[in-house]
Amino acid sequence: MVDRKSRTRAEQAQALEEWADRVDASELRQADTETLREIAALAKRRAEVDEDLTAAIRSARRAHRSWAEIGAMLVVSKQAAHREYAPRIST
């Protein structure tokens, strides 16, 4: 097994290589990573949507739209909208 106490990537890579040299191929099993890849893809999309949403809210505020209006579009209270997005758009 790989030494989990390794600190650097180089040390981790070395430990993994050493483990791979010792492992018996008959003990290995194929891993289905499709569901994990789907999670990673969705997380990336969510981050992109969050960035787009923040930009849209910034534009709305510059157009003098109220936090109550923005909250209504987000289906949250004006306070919740302000608390979540005001710090993000202050730049």
JSON list of C-alpha atoms in Angstrom, two decimals:
[
{"chain": "A", "resi": 1, "resn": "MET", "atom": "CA", "xyz": [0.00, 0.00, 0.00]},
{"chain": "A", "resi": 2, "resn": "VAL", "atom": "CA", "xyz": [1.05, 3.59, -0.53]},
{"chain": "A", "resi": 3, "resn": "ASP", "atom": "CA", "xyz": [2.59, 5.28, 2.52]},
{"chain": "A", "resi": 4, "resn": "ARG", "atom": "CA", "xyz": [-0.01, 7.89, 3.49]},
{"chain": "A", "resi": 5, "resn": "LYS", "atom": "CA", "xyz": [2.51, 9.80, 5.60]},
{"chain": "A", "resi": 6, "resn": "SER", "atom": "CA", "xyz": [4.44, 10.98, 2.52]},
{"chain": "A", "resi": 7, "resn": "ARG", "atom": "CA", "xyz": [4.52, 14.74, 2.42]},
{"chain": "A", "resi": 8, "resn": "THR", "atom": "CA", "xyz": [5.51, 15.78, -1.06]},
{"chain": "A", "resi": 9, "resn": "ARG", "atom": "CA", "xyz": [4.08, 14.74, -4.40]},
{"chain": "A", "resi": 10, "resn": "ALA", "atom": "CA", "xyz": [7.48, 13.32, -5.33]},
{"chain": "A", "resi": 11, "resn": "GLU", "atom": "CA", "xyz": [7.48, 11.16, -2.19]},
{"chain": "A", "resi": 12, "resn": "GLN", "atom": "CA", "xyz": [3.91, 10.04, -2.85]},
{"chain": "A", "resi": 13, "resn": "ALA", "atom": "CA", "xyz": [4.75, 9.19, -6.45]},
{"chain": "A", "resi": 14, "resn": "GLN", "atom": "CA", "xyz": [7.82, 7.22, -5.35]},
{"chain": "A", "resi": 15, "resn": "ALA", "atom": "CA", "xyz": [5.79, 5.30, -2.77]},
{"chain": "A", "resi": 16, "resn": "LEU", "atom": "CA", "xyz": [3.12, 4.52, -5.37]},
{"chain": "A", "resi": 17, "resn": "GLU", "atom": "CA", "xyz": [5.73, 3.27, -7.83]},
{"chain": "A", "resi": 18, "resn": "GLU", "atom": "CA", "xyz": [7.26, 1.05, -5.17]},
{"chain": "A", "resi": 19, "resn": "TRP", "atom": "CA", "xyz": [3.83, -0.35, -4.30]},
{"chain": "A", "resi": 20, "resn": "ALA", "atom": "CA", "xyz": [3.06, -0.95, -8.00]},
{"chain": "A", "resi": 21, "resn": "ASP", "atom": "CA", "xyz": [6.30, -2.92, -8.35]},
{"chain": "A", "resi": 22, "resn": "ARG", "atom": "CA", "xyz": [5.29, -5.20, -5.45]},
{"chain": "A", "resi": 23, "resn": "VAL", "atom": "CA", "xyz": [1.58, -5.68, -6.15]},
{"chain": "A", "resi": 24, "resn": "ASP", "atom": "CA", "xyz": [0.26, -8.98, -7.50]},
{"chain": "A", "resi": 25, "resn": "ALA", "atom": "CA", "xyz": [-1.82, -8.23, -10.59]},
{"chain": "A", "resi": 26, "resn": "SER", "atom": "CA", "xyz": [-4.34, -10.91, -9.62]},
{"chain": "A", "resi": 27, "resn": "GLU", "atom": "CA", "xyz": [-5.22, -8.83, -6.54]},
{"chain": "A", "resi": 28, "resn": "LEU", "atom": "CA", "xyz": [-6.23, -5.81, -8.61]},
{"chain": "A", "resi": 29, "resn": "ARG", "atom": "CA", "xyz": [-9.76, -5.04, -9.70]},
{"chain": "A", "resi": 30, "resn": "GLN", "atom": "CA", "xyz": [-10.98, -2.60, -12.29]},
{"chain": "A", "resi": 31, "resn": "ALA", "atom": "CA", "xyz": [-12.59, 0.49, -10.81]},
{"chain": "A", "resi": 32, "resn": "ASP", "atom": "CA", "xyz": [-15.63, 2.11, -12.39]},
{"chain": "A", "resi": 33, "resn": "THR", "atom": "CA", "xyz": [-14.85, 5.81, -12.17]},
{"chain": "A", "resi": 34, "resn": "GLU", "atom": "CA", "xyz": [-17.72, 7.06, -14.36]},
{"chain": "A", "resi": 35, "resn": "THR", "atom": "CA", "xyz": [-19.82, 8.25, -11.41]},
{"chain": "A", "resi": 36, "resn": "LEU", "atom": "CA", "xyz": [-16.85, 10.10, -9.92]},
{"chain": "A", "resi": 37, "resn": "ARG", "atom": "CA", "xyz": [-16.13, 11.73, -13.28]},
{"chain": "A", "resi": 38, "resn": "GLU", "atom": "CA", "xyz": [-19.76, 12.82, -13.46]},
{"chain": "A", "resi": 39, "resn": "ILE", "atom": "CA", "xyz": [-19.47, 14.43, -10.02]},
{"chain": "A", "resi": 40, "resn": "ALA", "atom": "CA", "xyz": [-16.32, 16.27, -11.09]},
{"chain": "A", "resi": 41, "resn": "ALA", "atom": "CA", "xyz": [-17.98, 17.50, -14.29]},
{"chain": "A", "resi": 42, "resn": "LEU", "atom": "CA", "xyz": [-21.06, 18.70, -12.42]},
{"chain": "A", "resi": 43, "resn": "ALA", "atom": "CA", "xyz": [-18.92, 20.45, -9.81]},
{"chain": "A", "resi": 44, "resn": "LYS", "atom": "CA", "xyz": [-17.09, 22.26, -12.59]},
{"chain": "A", "resi": 45, "resn": "ARG", "atom": "CA", "xyz": [-20.39, 23.28, -14.20]},
{"chain": "A", "resi": 46, "resn": "ARG", "atom": "CA", "xyz": [-21.70, 24.47, -10.83]},
{"chain": "A", "resi": 47, "resn": "ALA", "atom": "CA", "xyz": [-18.62, 26.65, -10.35]},
{"chain": "A", "resi": 48, "resn": "GLU", "atom": "CA", "xyz": [-19.15, 28.14, -13.81]},
{"chain": "A", "resi": 49, "resn": "VAL", "atom": "CA", "xyz": [-22.84, 28.80, -13.09]},
{"chain": "A", "resi": 50, "resn": "ASP", "atom": "CA", "xyz": [-21.93, 30.40, -9.74]},
{"chain": "A", "resi": 51, "resn": "GLU", "atom": "CA", "xyz": [-19.50, 32.73, -11.53]},
{"chain": "A", "resi": 52, "resn": "ASP", "atom": "CA", "xyz": [-22.12, 33.63, -14.14]},
{"chain": "A", "resi": 53, "resn": "LEU", "atom": "CA", "xyz": [-24.77, 34.19, -11.47]},
{"chain": "A", "resi": 54, "resn": "THR", "atom": "CA", "xyz": [-22.47, 36.46, -9.48]},
{"chain": "A", "resi": 55, "resn": "ALA", "atom": "CA", "xyz": [-21.71, 38.47, -12.63]},
{"chain": "A", "resi": 56, "resn": "ALA", "atom": "CA", "xyz": [-25.43, 38.79, -13.39]},
{"chain": "A", "resi": 57, "resn": "ILE", "atom": "CA", "xyz": [-26.16, 39.95, -9.84]},
{"chain": "A", "resi": 58, "resn": "ARG", "atom": "CA", "xyz": [-23.31, 42.47, -10.07]},
{"chain": "A", "resi": 59, "resn": "SER", "atom": "CA", "xyz": [-24.85, 43.80, -13.30]},
{"chain": "A", "resi": 60, "resn": "ALA", "atom": "CA", "xyz": [-28.30, 43.95, -11.72]},
{"chain": "A", "resi": 61, "resn": "ARG", "atom": "CA", "xyz": [-26.99, 45.95, -8.78]},
{"chain": "A", "resi": 62, "resn": "ARG", "atom": "CA", "xyz": [-25.17, 48.34, -11.14]},
{"chain": "A", "resi": 63, "resn": "ALA", "atom": "CA", "xyz": [-28.51, 48.75, -12.90]},
{"chain": "A", "resi": 64, "resn": "HIS", "atom": "CA", "xyz": [-29.98, 49.77, -9.51]},
{"chain": "A", "resi": 65, "resn": "ARG", "atom": "CA", "xyz": [-32.04, 46.60, -9.02]},
{"chain": "A", "resi": 66, "resn": "SER", "atom": "CA", "xyz": [-32.92, 46.02, -5.37]},
{"chain": "A", "resi": 67, "resn": "TRP", "atom": "CA", "xyz": [-31.86, 43.12, -3.21]},
{"chain": "A", "resi": 68, "resn": "ALA", "atom": "CA", "xyz": [-35.58, 42.32, -2.85]},
{"chain": "A", "resi": 69, "resn": "GLU", "atom": "CA", "xyz": [-35.88, 41.93, -6.64]},
{"chain": "A", "resi": 70, "resn": "ILE", "atom": "CA", "xyz": [-32.71, 39.85, -6.84]},
{"chain": "A", "resi": 71, "resn": "GLY", "atom": "CA", "xyz": [-33.85, 37.70, -3.92]},
{"chain": "A", "resi": 72, "resn": "ALA", "atom": "CA", "xyz": [-37.18, 37.11, -5.64]},
{"chain": "A", "resi": 73, "resn": "MET", "atom": "CA", "xyz": [-35.36, 35.83, -8.74]},
{"chain": "A", "resi": 74, "resn": "LEU", "atom": "CA", "xyz": [-33.23, 33.54, -6.55]},
{"chain": "A", "resi": 75, "resn": "VAL", "atom": "CA", "xyz": [-36.30, 32.46, -4.57]},
{"chain": "A", "resi": 76, "resn": "VAL", "atom": "CA", "xyz": [-34.73, 33.64, -1.32]},
{"chain": "A", "resi": 77, "resn": "SER", "atom": "CA", "xyz": [-35.28, 36.63, 0.95]},
{"chain": "A", "resi": 78, "resn": "LYS", "atom": "CA", "xyz": [-33.60, 39.94, 0.18]},
{"chain": "A", "resi": 79, "resn": "GLN", "atom": "CA", "xyz": [-31.52, 39.42, 3.31]},
{"chain": "A", "resi": 80, "resn": "ALA", "atom": "CA", "xyz": [-30.33, 36.00, 2.16]},
{"chain": "A", "resi": 81, "resn": "ALA", "atom": "CA", "xyz": [-29.47, 37.35, -1.30]},
{"chain": "A", "resi": 82, "resn": "HIS", "atom": "CA", "xyz": [-27.56, 40.26, 0.21]},
{"chain": "A", "resi": 83, "resn": "ARG", "atom": "CA", "xyz": [-25.73, 38.08, 2.73]},
{"chain": "A", "resi": 84, "resn": "GLU", "atom": "CA", "xyz": [-24.64, 35.63, 0.03]},
{"chain": "A", "resi": 85, "resn": "TYR", "atom": "CA", "xyz": [-23.77, 37.95, -2.86]},
{"chain": "A", "resi": 86, "resn": "ALA", "atom": "CA", "xyz": [-22.90, 41.40, -1.49]},
{"chain": "A", "resi": 87, "resn": "PRO", "atom": "CA", "xyz": [-19.40, 40.31, -0.42]},
{"chain": "A", "resi": 88, "resn": "ARG", "atom": "CA", "xyz": [-18.81, 38.71, -3.84]},
{"chain": "A", "resi": 89, "resn": "ILE", "atom": "CA", "xyz": [-19.80, 41.76, -5.87]},
{"chain": "A", "resi": 90, "resn": "SER", "atom": "CA", "xyz": [-18.07, 44.44, -3.79]},
{"chain": "A", "resi": 91, "resn": "THR", "atom": "CA", "xyz": [-15.06, 44.35, -6.10]}
]
